[in-house]
PDB file of C-alpha atoms in Angstrom:
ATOM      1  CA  UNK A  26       0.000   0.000   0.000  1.00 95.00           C
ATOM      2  CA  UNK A  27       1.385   3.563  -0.709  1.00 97.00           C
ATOM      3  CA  UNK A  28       0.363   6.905   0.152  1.00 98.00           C
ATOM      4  CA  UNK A  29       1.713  10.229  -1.368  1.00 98.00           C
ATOM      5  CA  UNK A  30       2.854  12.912   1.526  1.00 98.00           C
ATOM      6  CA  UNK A  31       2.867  16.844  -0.391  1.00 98.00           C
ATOM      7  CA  UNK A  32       3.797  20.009   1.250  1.00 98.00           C
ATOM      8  CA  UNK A  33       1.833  22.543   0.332  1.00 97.00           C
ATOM      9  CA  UNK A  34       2.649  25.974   0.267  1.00 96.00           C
ATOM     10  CA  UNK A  35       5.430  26.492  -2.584  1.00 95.00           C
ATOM     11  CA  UNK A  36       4.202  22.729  -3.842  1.00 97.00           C
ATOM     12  CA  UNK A  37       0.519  23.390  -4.472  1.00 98.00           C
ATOM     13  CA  UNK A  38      -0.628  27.011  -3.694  1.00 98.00           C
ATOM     14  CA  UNK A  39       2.502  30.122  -3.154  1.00 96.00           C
ATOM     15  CA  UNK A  40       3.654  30.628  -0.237  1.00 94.00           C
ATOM     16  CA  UNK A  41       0.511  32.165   2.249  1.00 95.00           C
ATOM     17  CA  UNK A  42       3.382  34.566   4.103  1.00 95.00           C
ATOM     18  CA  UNK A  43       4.998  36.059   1.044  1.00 94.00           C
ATOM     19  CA  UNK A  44       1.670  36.493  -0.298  1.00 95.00           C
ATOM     20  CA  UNK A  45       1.041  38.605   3.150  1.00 96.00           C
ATOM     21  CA  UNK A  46       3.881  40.153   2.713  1.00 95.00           C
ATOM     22  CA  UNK A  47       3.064  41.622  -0.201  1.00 95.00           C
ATOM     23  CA  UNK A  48      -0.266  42.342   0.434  1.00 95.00           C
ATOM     24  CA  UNK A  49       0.639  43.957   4.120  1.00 95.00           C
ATOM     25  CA  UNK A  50       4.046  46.062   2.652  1.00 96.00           C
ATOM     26  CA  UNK A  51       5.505  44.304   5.622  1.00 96.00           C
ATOM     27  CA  UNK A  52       8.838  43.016   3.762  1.00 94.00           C
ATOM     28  CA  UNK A  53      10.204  40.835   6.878  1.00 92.00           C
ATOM     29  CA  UNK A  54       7.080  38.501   6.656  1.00 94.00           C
ATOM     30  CA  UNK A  55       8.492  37.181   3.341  1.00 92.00           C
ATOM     31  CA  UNK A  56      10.710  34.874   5.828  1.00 90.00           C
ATOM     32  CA  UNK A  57       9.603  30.937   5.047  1.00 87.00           C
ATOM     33  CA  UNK A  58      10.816  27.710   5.461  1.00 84.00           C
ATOM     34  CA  UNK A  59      12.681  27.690   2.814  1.00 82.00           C
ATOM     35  CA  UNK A  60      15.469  30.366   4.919  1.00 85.00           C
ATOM     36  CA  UNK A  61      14.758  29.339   8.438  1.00 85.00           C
ATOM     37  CA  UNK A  62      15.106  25.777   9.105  1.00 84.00           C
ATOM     38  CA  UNK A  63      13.791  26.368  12.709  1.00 88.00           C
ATOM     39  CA  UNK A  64       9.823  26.441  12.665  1.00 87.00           C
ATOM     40  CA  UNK A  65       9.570  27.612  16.467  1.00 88.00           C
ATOM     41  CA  UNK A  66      11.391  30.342  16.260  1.00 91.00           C
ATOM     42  CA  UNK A  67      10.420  31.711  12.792  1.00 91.00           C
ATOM     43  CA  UNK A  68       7.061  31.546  13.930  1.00 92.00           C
ATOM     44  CA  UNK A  69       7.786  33.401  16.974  1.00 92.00           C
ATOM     45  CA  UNK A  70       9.255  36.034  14.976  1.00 93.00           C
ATOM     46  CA  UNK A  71       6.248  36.274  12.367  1.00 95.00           C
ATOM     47  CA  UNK A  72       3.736  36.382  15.724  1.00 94.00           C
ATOM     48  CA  UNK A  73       6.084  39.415  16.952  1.00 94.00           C
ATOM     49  CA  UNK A  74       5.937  41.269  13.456  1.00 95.00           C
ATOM     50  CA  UNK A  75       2.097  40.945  13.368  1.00 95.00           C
ATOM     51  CA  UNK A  76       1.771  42.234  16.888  1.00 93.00           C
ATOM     52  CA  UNK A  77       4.051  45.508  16.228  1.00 94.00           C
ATOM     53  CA  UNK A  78       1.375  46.236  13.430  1.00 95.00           C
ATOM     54  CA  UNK A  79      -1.555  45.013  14.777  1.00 95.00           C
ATOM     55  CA  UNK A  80      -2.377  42.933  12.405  1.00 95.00           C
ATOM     56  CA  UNK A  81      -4.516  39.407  13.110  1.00 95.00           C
ATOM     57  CA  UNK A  82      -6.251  36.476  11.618  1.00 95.00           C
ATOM     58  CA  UNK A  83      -8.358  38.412   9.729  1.00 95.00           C
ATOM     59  CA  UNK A  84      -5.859  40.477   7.755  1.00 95.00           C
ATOM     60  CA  UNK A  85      -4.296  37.384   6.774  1.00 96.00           C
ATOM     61  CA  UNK A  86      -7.356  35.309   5.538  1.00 95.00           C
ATOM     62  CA  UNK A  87      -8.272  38.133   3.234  1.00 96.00           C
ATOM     63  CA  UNK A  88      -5.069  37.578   1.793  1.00 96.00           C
ATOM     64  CA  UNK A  89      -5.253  34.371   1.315  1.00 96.00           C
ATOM     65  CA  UNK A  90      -9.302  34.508   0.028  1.00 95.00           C
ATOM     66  CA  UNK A  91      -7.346  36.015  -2.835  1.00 96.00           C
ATOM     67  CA  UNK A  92      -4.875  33.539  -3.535  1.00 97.00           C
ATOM     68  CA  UNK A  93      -5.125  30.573  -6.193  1.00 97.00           C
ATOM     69  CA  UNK A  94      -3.461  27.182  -6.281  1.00 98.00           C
ATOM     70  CA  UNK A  95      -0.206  27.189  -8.495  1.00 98.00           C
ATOM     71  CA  UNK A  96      -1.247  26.521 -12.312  1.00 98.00           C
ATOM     72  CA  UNK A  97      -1.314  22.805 -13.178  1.00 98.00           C
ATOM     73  CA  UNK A  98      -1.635  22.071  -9.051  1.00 98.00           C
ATOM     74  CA  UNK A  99      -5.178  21.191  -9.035  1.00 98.00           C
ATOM     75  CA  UNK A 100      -5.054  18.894 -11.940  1.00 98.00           C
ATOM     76  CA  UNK A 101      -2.124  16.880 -10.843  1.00 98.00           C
ATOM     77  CA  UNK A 102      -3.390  16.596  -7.737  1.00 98.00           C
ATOM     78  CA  UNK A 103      -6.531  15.011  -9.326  1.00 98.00           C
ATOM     79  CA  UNK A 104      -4.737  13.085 -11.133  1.00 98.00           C
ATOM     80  CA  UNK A 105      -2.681  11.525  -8.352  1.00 98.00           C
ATOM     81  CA  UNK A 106      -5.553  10.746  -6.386  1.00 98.00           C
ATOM     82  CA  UNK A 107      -6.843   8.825  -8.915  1.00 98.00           C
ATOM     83  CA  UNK A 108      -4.371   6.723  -8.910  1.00 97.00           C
ATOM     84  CA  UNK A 109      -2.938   6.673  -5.321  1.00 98.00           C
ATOM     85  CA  UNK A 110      -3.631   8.113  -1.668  1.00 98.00           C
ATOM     86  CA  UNK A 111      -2.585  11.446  -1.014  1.00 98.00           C
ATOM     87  CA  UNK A 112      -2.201  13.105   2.172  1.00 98.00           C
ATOM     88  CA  UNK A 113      -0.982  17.177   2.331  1.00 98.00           C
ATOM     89  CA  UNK A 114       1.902  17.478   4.880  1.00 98.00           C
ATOM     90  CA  UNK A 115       2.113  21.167   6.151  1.00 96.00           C
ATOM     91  CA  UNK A 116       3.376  23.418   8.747  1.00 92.00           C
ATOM     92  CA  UNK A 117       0.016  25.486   7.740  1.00 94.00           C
ATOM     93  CA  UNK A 118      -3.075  25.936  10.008  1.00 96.00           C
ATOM     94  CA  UNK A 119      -6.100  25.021   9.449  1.00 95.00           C
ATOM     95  CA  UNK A 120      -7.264  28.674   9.547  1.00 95.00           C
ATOM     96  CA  UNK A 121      -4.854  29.462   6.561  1.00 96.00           C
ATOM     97  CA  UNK A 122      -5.588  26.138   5.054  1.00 96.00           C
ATOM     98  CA  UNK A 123      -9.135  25.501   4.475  1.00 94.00           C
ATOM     99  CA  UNK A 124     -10.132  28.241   1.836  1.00 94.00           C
ATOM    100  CA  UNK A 125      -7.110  26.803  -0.408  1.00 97.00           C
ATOM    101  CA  UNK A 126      -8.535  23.067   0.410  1.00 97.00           C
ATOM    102  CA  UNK A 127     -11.977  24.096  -1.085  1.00 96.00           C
ATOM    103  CA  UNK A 128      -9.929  25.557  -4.193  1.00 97.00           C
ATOM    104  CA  UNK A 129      -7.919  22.379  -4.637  1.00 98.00           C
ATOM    105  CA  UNK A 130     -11.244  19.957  -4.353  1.00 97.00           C
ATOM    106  CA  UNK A 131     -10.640  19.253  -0.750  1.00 97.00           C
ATOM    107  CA  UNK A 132      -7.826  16.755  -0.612  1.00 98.00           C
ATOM    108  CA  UNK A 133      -7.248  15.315   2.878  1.00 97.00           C
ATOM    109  CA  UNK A 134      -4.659  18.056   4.570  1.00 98.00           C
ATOM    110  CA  UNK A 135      -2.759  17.247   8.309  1.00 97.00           C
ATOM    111  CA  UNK A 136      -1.375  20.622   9.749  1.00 96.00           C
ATOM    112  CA  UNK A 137      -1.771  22.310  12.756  1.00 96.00           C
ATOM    113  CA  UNK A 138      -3.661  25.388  15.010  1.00 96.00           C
ATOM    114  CA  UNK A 139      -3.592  28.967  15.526  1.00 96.00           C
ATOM    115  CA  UNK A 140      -4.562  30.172  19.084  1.00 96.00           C
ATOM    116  CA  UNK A 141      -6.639  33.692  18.498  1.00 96.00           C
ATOM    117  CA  UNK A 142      -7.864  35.975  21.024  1.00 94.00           C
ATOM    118  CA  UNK A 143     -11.262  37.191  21.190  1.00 92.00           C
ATOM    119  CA  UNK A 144     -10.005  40.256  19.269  1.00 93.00           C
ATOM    120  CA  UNK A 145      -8.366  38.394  16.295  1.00 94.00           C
ATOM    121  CA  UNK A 146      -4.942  38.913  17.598  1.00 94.00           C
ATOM    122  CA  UNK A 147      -3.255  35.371  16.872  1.00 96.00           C
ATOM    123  CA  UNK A 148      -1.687  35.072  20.614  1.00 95.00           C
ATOM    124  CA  UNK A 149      -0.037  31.879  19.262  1.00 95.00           C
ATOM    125  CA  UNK A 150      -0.041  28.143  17.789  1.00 95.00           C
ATOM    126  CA  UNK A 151      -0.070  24.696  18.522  1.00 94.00           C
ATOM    127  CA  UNK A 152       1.584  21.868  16.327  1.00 93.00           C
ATOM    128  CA  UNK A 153      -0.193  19.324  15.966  1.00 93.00           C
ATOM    129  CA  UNK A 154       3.176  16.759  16.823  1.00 93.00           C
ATOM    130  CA  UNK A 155       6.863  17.680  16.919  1.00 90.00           C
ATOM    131  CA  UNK A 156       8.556  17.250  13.862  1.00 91.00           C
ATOM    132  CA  UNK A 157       5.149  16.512  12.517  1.00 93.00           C
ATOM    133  CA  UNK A 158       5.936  15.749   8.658  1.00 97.00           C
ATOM    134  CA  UNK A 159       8.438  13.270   9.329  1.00 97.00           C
ATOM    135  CA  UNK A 160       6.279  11.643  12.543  1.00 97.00           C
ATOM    136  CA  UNK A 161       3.280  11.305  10.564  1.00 98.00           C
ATOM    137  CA  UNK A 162       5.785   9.495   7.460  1.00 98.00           C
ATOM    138  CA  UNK A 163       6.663   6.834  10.183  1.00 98.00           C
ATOM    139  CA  UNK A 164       3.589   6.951  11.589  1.00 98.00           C
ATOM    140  CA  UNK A 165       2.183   5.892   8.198  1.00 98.00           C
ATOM    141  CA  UNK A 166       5.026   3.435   7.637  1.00 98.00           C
ATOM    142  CA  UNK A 167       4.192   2.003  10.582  1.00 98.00           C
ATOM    143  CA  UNK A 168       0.834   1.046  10.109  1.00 98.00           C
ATOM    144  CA  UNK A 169       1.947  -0.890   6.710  1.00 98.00           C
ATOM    145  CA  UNK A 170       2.222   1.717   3.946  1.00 98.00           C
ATOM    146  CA  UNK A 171       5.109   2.592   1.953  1.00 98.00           C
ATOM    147  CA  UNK A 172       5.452   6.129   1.622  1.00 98.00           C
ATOM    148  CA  UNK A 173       6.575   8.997  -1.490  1.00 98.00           C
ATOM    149  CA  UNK A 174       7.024  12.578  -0.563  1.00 98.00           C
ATOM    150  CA  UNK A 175       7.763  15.545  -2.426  1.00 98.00           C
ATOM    151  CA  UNK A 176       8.000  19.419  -0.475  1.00 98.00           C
ATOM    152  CA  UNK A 177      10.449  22.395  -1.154  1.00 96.00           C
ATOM    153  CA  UNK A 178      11.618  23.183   2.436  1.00 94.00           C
ATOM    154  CA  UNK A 179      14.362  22.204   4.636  1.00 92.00           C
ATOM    155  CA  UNK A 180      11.345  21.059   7.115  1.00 92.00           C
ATOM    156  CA  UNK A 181      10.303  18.608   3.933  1.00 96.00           C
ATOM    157  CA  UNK A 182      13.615  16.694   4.115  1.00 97.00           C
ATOM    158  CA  UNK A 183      12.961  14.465   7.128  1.00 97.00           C
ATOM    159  CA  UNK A 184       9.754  13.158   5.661  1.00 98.00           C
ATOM    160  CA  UNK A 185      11.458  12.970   2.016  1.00 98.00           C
ATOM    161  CA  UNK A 186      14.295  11.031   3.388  1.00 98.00           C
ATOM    162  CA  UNK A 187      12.628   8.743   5.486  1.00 98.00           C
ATOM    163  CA  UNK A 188      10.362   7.200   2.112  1.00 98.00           C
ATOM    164  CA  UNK A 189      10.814   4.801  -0.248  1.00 98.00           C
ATOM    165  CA  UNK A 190      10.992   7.617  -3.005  1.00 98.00           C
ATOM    166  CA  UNK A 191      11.300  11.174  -2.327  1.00 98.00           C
ATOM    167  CA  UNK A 192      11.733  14.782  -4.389  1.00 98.00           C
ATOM    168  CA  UNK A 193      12.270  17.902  -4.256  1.00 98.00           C
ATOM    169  CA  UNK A 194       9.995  20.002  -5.806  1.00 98.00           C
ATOM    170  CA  UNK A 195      10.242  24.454  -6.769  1.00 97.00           C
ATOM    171  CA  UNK A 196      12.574  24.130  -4.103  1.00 96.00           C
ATOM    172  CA  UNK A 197      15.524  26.414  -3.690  1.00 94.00           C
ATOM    173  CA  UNK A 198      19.230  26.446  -5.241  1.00 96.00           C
ATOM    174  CA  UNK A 199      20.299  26.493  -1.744  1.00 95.00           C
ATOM    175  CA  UNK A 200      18.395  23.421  -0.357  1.00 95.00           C
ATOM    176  CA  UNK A 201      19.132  21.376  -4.119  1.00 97.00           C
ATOM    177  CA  UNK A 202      22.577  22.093  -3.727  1.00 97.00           C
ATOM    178  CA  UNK A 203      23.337  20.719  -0.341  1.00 96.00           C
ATOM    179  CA  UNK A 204      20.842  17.694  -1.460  1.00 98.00           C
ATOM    180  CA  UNK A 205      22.205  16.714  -4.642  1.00 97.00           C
ATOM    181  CA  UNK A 206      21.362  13.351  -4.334  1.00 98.00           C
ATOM    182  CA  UNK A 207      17.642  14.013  -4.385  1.00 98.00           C
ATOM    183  CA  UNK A 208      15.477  14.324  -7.393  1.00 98.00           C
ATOM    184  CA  UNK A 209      14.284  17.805  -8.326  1.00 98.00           C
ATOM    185  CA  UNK A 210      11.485  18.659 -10.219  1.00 98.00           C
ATOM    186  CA  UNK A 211      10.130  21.889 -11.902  1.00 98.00           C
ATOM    187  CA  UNK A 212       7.244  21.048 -13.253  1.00 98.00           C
ATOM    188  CA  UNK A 213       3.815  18.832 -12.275  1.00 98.00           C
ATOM    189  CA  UNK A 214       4.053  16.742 -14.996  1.00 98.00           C
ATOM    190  CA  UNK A 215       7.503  15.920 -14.205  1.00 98.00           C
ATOM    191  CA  UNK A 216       6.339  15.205 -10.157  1.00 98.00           C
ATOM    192  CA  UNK A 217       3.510  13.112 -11.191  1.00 98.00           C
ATOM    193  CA  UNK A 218       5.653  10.692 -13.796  1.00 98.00           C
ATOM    194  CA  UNK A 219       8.293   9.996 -10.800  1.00 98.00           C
ATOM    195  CA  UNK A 220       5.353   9.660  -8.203  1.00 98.00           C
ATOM    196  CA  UNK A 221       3.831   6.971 -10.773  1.00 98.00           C
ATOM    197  CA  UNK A 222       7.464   4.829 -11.696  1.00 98.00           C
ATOM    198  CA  UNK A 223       7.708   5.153  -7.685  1.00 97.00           C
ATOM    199  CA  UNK A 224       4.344   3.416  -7.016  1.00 96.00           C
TER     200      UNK A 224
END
């Protein structure tokens, strides 16, 4: 039995905090993943930024409202789950996630909480396990499937490592360098015929 694990922002829709970023003229909030291989403390550091400019969940879902799955995502998404399971893998929260979910046809999605005050001010988060990409891989593994991932980040690499196939996918020169022996992919159609000579 195997199951497909996909990170999602950068994989399937952009990145939700660059996006913000943007949107908010806040320039420090375009800080992801993909520079900070520490999720604590980057996250810490995004909750202090919003705070200094009062800014709260609600800012950031109107962002987001506005923000469409990368061209090609939605297709290749359908396509692999027509063919295989797929679970989404992300650092996300489910108050970020769900509008994109609806967008991509609701594929299954594991990712973790925002605490918010009464006032909208997120006052902080909870993960939903440590290391949870690479805990729900074994997790999976250990419960008789074989896993494939695919993510861009450095916080993809455990789960990517640990499965029977893994790739890289729009990830960075940075994290393809120092990872050489992965595969890296560009484009879906490239993703999808690895996932498939992998199953």
């Amino acid at each position: 039995m195997n199951i497909v694990c996909l990170d999602m922002e950068g994989v399937l829709v952009p990145e939700i905090w660059i996006a913000f970023a943007e949107a908010s003229g806040i320039p420090e909030l375009k800080r992801t993943t993909r520079d900070e291989p520490d999720y604590d403390k980057l996250m810490k550091w995004r909750l202090n930024i919003l705070k200094e400019h009062g800014l709260g969940l609600k800012e950031i879902q109107e962002t987001i409202a506005k923000i469409e799955p990368l061209p090609g995502a939605k297709q290749f998404l359908d396509e692999l789950r027509s063919i295989t399971q797929v679970i989404i893998l992300s650092d996300t929260f489910t108050q970020f996630a769900t509008p994109l979910m609806e967008k991509l046809g609701w594929p299954t999605i594991f990712c973790n909480s925002l605490e918010v005050g009464e006032n909208g001010e997120i006052t902080g988060y909870k993960m939903r396990i440590a290391n949870s990409k690479l805990s729900t891989v074994k997790a999976l593994q250990s419960i008789g499937y074989e896993t494939i991932a695919s993510g861009d980040s450095y916080n993809d690499l455990g789960m990517i490592r640990a499965s029977k196939a893994g790739f890289l996918f729009k990830s960075t020169p940075q994290i393809m360098a120092d990872n050489a022996d992965l595969p890296a992919y560009e484009e879906f159609d490239e993703l999808l015929n690895a996932i498939k000579a992998a199953l």
